[in-house]
Short mmCIF file of C-alpha atoms (C1' of nucleotides) in Angstrom, two decimals:
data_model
loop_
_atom_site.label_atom_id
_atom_site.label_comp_id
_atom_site.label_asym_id
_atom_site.label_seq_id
_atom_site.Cartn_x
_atom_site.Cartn_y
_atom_site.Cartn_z
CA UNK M 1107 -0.13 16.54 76.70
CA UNK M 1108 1.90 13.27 77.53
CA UNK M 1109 5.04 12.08 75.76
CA UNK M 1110 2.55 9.10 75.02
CA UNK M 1111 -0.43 11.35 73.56
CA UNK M 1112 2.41 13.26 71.62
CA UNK M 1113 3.76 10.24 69.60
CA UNK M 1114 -0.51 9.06 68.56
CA UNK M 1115 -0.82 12.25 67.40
CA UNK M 1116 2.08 12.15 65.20
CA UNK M 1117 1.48 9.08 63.86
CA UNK M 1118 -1.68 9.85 63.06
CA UNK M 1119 -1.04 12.97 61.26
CA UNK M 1120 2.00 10.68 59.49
CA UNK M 1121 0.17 7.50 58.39
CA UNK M 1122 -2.57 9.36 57.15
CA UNK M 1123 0.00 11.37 54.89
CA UNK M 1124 1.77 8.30 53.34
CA UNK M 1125 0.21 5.78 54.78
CA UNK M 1126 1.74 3.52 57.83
CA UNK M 1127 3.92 0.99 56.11
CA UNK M 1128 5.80 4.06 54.73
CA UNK M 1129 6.23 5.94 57.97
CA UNK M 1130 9.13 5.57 59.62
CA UNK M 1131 9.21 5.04 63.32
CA UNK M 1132 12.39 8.00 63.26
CA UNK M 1133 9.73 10.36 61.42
CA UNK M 1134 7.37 9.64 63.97
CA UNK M 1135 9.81 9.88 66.67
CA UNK M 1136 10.92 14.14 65.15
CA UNK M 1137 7.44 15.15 64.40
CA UNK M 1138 6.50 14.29 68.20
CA UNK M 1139 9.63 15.73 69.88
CA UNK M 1140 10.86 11.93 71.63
CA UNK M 1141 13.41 9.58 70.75
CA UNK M 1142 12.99 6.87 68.35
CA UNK M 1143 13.15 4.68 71.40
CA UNK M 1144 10.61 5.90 73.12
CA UNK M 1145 7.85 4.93 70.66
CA UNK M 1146 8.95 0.98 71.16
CA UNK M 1147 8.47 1.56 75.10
CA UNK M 1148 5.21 2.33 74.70
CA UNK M 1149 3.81 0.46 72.00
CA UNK M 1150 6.11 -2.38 71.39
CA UNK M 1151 5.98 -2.46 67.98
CA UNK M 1152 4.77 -0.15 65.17
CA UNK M 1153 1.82 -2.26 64.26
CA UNK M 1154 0.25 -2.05 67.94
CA UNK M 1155 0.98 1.59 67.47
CA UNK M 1156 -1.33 1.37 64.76
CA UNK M 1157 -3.66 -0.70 66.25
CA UNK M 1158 -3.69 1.40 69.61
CA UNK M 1159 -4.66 4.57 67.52
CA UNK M 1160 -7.27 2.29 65.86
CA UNK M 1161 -8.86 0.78 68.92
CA UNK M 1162 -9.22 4.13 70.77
CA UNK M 1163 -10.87 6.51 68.07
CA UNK M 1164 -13.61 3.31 66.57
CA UNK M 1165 -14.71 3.10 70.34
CA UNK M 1166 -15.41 6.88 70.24
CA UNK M 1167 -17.11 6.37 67.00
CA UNK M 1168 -18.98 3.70 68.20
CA UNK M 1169 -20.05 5.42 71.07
CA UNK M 1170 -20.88 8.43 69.16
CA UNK M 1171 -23.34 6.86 66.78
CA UNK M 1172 -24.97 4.62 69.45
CA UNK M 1173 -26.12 8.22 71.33
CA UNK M 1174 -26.99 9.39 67.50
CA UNK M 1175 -28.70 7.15 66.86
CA UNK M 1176 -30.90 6.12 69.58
CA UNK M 1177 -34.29 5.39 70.33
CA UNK M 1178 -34.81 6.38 66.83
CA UNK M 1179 -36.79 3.53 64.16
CA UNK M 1180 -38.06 3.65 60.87
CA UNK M 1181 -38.24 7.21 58.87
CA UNK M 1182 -36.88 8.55 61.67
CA UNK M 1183 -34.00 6.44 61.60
CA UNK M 1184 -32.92 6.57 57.83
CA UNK M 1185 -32.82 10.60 58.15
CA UNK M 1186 -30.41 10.34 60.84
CA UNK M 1187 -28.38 7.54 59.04
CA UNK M 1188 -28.07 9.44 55.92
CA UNK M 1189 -26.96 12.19 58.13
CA UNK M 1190 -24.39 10.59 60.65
CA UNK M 1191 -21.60 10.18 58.03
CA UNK M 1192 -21.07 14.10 58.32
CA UNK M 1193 -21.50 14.98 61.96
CA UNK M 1194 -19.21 11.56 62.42
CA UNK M 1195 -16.52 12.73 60.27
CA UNK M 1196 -16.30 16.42 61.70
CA UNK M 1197 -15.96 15.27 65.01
CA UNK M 1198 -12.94 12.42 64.61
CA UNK M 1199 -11.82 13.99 60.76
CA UNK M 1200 -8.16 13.60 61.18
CA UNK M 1201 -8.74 9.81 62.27
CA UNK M 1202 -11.42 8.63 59.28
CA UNK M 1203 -9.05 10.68 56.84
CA UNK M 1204 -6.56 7.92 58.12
CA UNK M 1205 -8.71 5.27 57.38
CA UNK M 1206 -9.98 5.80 54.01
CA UNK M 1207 -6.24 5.73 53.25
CA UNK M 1208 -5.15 3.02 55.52
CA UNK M 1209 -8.53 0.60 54.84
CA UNK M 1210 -8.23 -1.31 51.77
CA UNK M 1211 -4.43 -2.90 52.35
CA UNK M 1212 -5.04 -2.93 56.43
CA UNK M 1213 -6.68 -6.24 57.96
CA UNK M 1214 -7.01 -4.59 61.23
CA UNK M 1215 -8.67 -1.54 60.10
CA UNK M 1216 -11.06 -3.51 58.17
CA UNK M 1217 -12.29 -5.43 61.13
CA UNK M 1218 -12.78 -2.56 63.59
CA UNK M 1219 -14.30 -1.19 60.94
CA UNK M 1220 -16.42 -4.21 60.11
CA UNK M 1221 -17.77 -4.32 63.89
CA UNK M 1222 -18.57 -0.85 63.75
CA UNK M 1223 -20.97 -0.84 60.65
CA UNK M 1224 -22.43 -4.22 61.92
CA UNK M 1225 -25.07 -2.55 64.23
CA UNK M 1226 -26.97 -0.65 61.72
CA UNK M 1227 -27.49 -3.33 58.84
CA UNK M 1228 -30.08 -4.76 60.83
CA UNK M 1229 -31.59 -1.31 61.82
CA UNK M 1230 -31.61 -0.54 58.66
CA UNK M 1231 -33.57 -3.57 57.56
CA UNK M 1232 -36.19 -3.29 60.00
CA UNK M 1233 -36.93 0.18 59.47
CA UNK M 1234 -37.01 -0.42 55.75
CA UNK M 1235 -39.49 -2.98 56.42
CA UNK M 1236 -41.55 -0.32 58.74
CA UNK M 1237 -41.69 1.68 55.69
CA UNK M 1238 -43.07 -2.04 53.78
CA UNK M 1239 -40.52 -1.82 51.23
CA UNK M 1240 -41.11 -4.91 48.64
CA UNK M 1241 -36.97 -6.67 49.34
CA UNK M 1242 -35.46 -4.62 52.97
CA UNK M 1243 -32.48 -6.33 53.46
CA UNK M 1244 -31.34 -5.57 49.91
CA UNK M 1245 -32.49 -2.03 50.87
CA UNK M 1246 -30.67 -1.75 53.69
CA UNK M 1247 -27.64 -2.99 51.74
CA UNK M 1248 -27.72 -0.52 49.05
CA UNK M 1249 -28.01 2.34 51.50
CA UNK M 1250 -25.44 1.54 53.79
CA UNK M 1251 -22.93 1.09 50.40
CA UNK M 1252 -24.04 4.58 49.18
CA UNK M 1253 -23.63 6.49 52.74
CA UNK M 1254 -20.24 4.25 53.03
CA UNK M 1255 -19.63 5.58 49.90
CA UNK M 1256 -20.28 9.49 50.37
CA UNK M 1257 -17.97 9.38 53.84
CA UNK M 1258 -15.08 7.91 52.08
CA UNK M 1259 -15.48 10.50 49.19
CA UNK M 1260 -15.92 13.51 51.64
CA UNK M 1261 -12.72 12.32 53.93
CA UNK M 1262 -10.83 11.92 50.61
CA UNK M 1263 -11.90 15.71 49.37
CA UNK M 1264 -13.39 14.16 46.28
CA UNK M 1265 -16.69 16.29 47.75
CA UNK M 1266 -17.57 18.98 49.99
CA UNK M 1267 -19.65 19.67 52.76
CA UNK M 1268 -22.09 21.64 50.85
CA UNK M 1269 -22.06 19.17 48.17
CA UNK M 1270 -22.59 15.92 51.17
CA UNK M 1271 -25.63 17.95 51.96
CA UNK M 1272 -27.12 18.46 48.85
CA UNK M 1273 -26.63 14.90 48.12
CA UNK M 1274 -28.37 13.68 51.68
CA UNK M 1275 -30.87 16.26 50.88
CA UNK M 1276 -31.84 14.54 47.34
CA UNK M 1277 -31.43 10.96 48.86
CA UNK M 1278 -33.97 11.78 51.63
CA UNK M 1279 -36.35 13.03 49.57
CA UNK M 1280 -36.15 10.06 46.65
CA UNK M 1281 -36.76 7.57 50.05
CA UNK M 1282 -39.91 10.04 51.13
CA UNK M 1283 -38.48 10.89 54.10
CA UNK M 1284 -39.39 14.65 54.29
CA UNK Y 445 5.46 -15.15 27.83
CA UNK Y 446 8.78 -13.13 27.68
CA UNK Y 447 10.90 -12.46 31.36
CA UNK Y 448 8.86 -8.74 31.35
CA UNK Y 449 5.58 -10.38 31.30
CA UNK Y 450 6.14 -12.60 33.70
CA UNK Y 451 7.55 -9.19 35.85
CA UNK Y 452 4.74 -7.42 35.25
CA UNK Y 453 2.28 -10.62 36.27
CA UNK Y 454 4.29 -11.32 39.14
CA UNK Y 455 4.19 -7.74 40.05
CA UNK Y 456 0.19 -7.02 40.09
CA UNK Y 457 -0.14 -10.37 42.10
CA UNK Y 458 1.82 -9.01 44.77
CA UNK Y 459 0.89 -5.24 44.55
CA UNK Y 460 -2.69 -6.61 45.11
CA UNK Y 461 -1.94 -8.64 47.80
CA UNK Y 462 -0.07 -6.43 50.06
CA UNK Y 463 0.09 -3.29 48.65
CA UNK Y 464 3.04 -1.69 45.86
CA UNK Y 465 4.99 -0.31 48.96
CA UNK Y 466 5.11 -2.88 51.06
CA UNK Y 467 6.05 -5.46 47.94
CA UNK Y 468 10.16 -5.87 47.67
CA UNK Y 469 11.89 -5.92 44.46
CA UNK Y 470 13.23 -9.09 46.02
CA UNK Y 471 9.98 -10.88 46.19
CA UNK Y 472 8.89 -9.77 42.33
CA UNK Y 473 12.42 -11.10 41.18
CA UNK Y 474 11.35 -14.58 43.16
CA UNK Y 475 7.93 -14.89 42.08
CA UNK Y 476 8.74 -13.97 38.23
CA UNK Y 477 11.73 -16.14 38.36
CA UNK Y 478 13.95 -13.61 37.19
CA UNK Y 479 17.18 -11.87 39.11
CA UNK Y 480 16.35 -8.78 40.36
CA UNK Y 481 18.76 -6.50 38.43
CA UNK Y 482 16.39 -7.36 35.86
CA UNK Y 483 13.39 -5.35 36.89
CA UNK Y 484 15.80 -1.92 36.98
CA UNK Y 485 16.56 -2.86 33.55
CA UNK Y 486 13.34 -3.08 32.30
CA UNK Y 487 11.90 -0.70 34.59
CA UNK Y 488 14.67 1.48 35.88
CA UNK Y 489 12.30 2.15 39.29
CA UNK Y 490 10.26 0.39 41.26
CA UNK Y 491 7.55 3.43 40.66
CA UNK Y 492 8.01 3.04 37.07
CA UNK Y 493 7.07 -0.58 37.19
CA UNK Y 494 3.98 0.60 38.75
CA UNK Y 495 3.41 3.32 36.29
CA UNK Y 496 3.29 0.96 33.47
CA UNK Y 497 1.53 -1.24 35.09
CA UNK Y 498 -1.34 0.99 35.63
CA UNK Y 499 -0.84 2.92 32.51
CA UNK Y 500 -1.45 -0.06 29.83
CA UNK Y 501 -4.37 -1.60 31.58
CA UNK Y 502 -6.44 2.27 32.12
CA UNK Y 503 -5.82 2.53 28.25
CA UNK Y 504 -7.31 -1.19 27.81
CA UNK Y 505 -10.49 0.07 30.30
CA UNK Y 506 -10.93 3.31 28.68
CA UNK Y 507 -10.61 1.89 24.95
CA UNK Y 508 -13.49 -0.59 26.80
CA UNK Y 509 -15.19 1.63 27.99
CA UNK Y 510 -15.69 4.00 24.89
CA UNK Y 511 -17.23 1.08 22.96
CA UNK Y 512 -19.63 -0.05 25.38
CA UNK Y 513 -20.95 2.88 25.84
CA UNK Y 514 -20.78 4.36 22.20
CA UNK Y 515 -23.67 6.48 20.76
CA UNK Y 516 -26.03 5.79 23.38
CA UNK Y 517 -27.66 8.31 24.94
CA UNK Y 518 -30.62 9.36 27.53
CA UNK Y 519 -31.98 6.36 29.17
CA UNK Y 520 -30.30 3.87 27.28
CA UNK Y 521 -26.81 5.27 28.38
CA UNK Y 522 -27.99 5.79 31.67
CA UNK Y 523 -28.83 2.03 32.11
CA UNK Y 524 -25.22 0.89 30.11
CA UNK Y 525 -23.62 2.77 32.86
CA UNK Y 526 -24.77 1.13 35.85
CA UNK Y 527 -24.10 -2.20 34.04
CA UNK Y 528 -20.48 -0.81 33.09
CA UNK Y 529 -18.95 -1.97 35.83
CA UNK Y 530 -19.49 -5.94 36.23
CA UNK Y 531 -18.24 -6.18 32.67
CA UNK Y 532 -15.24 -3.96 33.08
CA UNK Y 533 -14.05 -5.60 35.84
CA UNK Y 534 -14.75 -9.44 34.88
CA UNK Y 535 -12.76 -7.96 32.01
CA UNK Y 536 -9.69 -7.25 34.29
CA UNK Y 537 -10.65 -8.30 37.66
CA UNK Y 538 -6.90 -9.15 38.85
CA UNK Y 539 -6.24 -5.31 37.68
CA UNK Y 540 -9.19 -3.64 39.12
CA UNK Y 541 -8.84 -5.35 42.53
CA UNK Y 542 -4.99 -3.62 42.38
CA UNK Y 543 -6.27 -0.30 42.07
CA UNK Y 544 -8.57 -1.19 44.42
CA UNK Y 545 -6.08 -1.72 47.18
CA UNK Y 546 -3.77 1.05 45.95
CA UNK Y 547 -5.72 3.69 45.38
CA UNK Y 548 -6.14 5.87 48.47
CA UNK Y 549 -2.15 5.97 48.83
CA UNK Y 550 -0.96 6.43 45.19
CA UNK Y 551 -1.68 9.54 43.73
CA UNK Y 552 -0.40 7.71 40.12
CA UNK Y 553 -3.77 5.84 40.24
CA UNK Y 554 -5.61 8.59 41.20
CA UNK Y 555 -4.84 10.83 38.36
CA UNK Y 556 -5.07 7.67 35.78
CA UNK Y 557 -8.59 6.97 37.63
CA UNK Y 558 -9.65 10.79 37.29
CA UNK Y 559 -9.02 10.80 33.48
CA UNK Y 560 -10.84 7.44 33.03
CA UNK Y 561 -13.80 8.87 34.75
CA UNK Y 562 -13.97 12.53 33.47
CA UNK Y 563 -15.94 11.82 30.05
CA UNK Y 564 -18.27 10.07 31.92
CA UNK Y 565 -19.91 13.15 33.96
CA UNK Y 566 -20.50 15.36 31.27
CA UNK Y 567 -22.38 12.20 29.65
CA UNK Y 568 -24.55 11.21 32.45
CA UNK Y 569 -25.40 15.33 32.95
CA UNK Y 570 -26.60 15.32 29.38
CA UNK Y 571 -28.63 12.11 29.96
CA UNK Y 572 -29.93 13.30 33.04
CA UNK Y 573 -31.21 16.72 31.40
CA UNK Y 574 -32.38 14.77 28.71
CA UNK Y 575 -34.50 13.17 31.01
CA UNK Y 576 -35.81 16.42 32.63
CA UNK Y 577 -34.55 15.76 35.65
CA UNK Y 578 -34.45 18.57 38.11
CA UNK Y 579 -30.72 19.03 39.13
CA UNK Y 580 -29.11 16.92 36.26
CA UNK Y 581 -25.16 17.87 37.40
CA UNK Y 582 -25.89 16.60 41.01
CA UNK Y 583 -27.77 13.83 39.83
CA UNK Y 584 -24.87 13.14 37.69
CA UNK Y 585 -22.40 13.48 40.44
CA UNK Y 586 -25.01 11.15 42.79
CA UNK Y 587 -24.33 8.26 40.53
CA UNK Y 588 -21.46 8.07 39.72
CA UNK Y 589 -20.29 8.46 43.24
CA UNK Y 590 -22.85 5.26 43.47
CA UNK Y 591 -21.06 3.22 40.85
CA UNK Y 592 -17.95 4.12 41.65
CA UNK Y 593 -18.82 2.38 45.54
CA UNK Y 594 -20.52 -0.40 43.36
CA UNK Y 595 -17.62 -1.47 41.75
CA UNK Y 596 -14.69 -0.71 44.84
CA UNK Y 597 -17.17 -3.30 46.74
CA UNK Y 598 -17.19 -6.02 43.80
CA UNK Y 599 -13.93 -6.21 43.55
CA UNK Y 600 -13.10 -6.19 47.13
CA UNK Y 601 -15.35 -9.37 48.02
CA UNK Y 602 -17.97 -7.14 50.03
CA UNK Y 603 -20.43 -8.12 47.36
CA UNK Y 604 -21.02 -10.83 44.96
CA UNK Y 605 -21.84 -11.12 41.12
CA UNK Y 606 -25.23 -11.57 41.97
CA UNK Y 607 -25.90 -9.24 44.84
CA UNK Y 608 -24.57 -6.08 41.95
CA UNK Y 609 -26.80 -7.70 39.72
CA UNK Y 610 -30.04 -7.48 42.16
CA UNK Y 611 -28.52 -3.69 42.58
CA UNK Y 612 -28.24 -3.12 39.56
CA UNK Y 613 -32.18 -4.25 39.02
CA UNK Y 614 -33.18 -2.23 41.70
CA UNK Y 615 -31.24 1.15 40.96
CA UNK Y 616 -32.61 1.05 37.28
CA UNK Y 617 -36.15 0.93 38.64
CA UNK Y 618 -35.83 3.57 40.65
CA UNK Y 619 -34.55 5.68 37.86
CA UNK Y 620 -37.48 4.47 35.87
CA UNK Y 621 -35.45 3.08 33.16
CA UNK Y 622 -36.90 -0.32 32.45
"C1'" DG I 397 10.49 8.01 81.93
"C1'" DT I 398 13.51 9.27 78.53
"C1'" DC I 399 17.68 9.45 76.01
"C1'" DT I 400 22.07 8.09 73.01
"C1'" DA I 401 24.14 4.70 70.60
"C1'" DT I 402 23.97 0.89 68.00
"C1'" DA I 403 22.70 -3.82 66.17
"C1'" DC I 404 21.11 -6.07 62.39
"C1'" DA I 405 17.95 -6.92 58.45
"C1'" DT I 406 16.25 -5.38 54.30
"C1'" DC I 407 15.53 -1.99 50.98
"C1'" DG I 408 16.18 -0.10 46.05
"C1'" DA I 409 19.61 0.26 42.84
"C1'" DT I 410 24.29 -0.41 40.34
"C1'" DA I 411 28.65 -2.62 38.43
"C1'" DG I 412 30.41 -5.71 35.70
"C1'" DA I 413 30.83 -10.58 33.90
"C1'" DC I 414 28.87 -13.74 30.60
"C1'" DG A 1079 19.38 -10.27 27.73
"C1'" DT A 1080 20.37 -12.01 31.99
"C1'" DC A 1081 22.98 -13.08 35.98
"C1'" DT A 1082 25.95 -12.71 40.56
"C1'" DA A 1083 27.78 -9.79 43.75
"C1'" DT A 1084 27.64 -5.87 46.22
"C1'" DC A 1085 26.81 -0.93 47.68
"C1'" DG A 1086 24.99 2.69 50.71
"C1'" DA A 1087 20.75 4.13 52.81
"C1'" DT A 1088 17.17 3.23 55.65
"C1'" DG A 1089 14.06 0.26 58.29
"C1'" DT A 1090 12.59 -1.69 63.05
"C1'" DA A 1091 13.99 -2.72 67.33
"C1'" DT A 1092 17.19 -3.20 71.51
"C1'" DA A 1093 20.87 -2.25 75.20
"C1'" DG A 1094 22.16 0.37 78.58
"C1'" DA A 1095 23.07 5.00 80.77
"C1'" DC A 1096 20.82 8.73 83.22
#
DNA sequence: GTCTATACATCGATAGAC
DNA sequence: GTCTATCGATGTATAGAC
């Protein structure tokens, strides 16, 4: 593992603890083993450290959900979506941990995060209005909030697994999807 | 207003905008037009300046809260929840958009939050087995986790007045309440 | 590529005068 | 009650040697 590789994963094991704007760049610099001035080389500043460590993991995720959810439309399409949040989350856990603390004070995160979600509001919509639903853009609107909602609270250990898949198992059936 | 009021205004404004840890003492002092030595006499810590901060206006939402939703019970309560939160938060929007922002990072707000919400469960679990629902504790769990992303979108400009109204419409339907 | 040493600003907090 | 002045610690970032 690179010097480079060493100091992202630091930093993301830091921010996610107290945030970024509390980490120091010297508590960065001891938990990955390199000099404080090492971290500058790299990344310039601590902000495009942040941003770097952003960039790379919604790219994964965006990747990720585009093979998840493929090719899929209508019932098929809202199972999977009410199920992404958790095979999402297990695969990249460290990094959405980080932002469901970072999120609401970070700009950055917010827009990555923005572009990321914009994809399946209109999926959402038409399969909603597959399934002839009387209003499916407010449909669509509600259920992205709530599966927003139940990623954030199983990142933030408010809920576990077993509990996330109770919950998608009630929400599927009160849609009549299975 | 006396020279703590105008800390303690001065002080959410900028908490909210940039987050408690990222605001200086320096910048509160400025915007309240006081010196800064007064804040550590009135406050001895910048943490206990939150503190209070958070502490007088949870006491103001749960006093709120326990009238608006006094003696009500099965579907009735049920439907006062979901409308709970556009009233609560008109009634201390500047406030709720703080803990908004703060909340991930500051376990102070997190344990004030917890205690607000507690009373609420046991409540909606009641209603729900009033109501012969099947699984009343996860349905219980399934809204308020719902709400709870209701109102964190409200007051962070994802939604508008109207758009958690239309939700609002639409949730109570499907829990055959009106 | 990587380090040591250091510059320089800003932080929270205190002392002491009025 | 309120201010000015100041302290020591800590923050990000840079210079320069190896």
């Amino acid at each position: 593992m690179s010097k480079k590789d060493e100091i992202l994963k630091a930093s993301l094991v830091l921010f996610t603890e107290q945030g970024a704007r509390a980490t120091s760049t010297k508590s960065i610099a001891k938990q990955a083993g390199v000099s404080e001035a090492l971290i500058f080389k790299y990344f310039g500043t601590k902000d495009n450290l942040l941003e770097e460590l952003i960039k790379k993991d919604y790219f994964d995720a965006i990747d990720f959900t585009r093979v998840y959810l493929s090719s899929k439309s209508g019932k098929d399409f809202l199972i999977k979506f009410i199920e992404l949040p958790i095979d999402l989350v297990d695969n990249q856990f460290d990094f959405w941990r980080m932002i469901y603390k970072i999120f609401p004070l970070n700009p950055i995160a917010q827009q990555y995060h923005n572009n990321f979600m914009k994809p399946s509001l209109k999926k959402l919509e038409k399969s909603f209005e597959a399934l002839n639903y009387e209003n499916p853009a407010l449909e669509a609107e509600i259920l992205l909030l709530f599966v927003d909602s139940i990623w954030k609270s199983y990142v933030s250990d408010k809920i576990t697994k077993e509990k996330y898949q109770e919950i998608s198992y009630v929400l599927k059936k009160r849609y009549n999807l299975i």
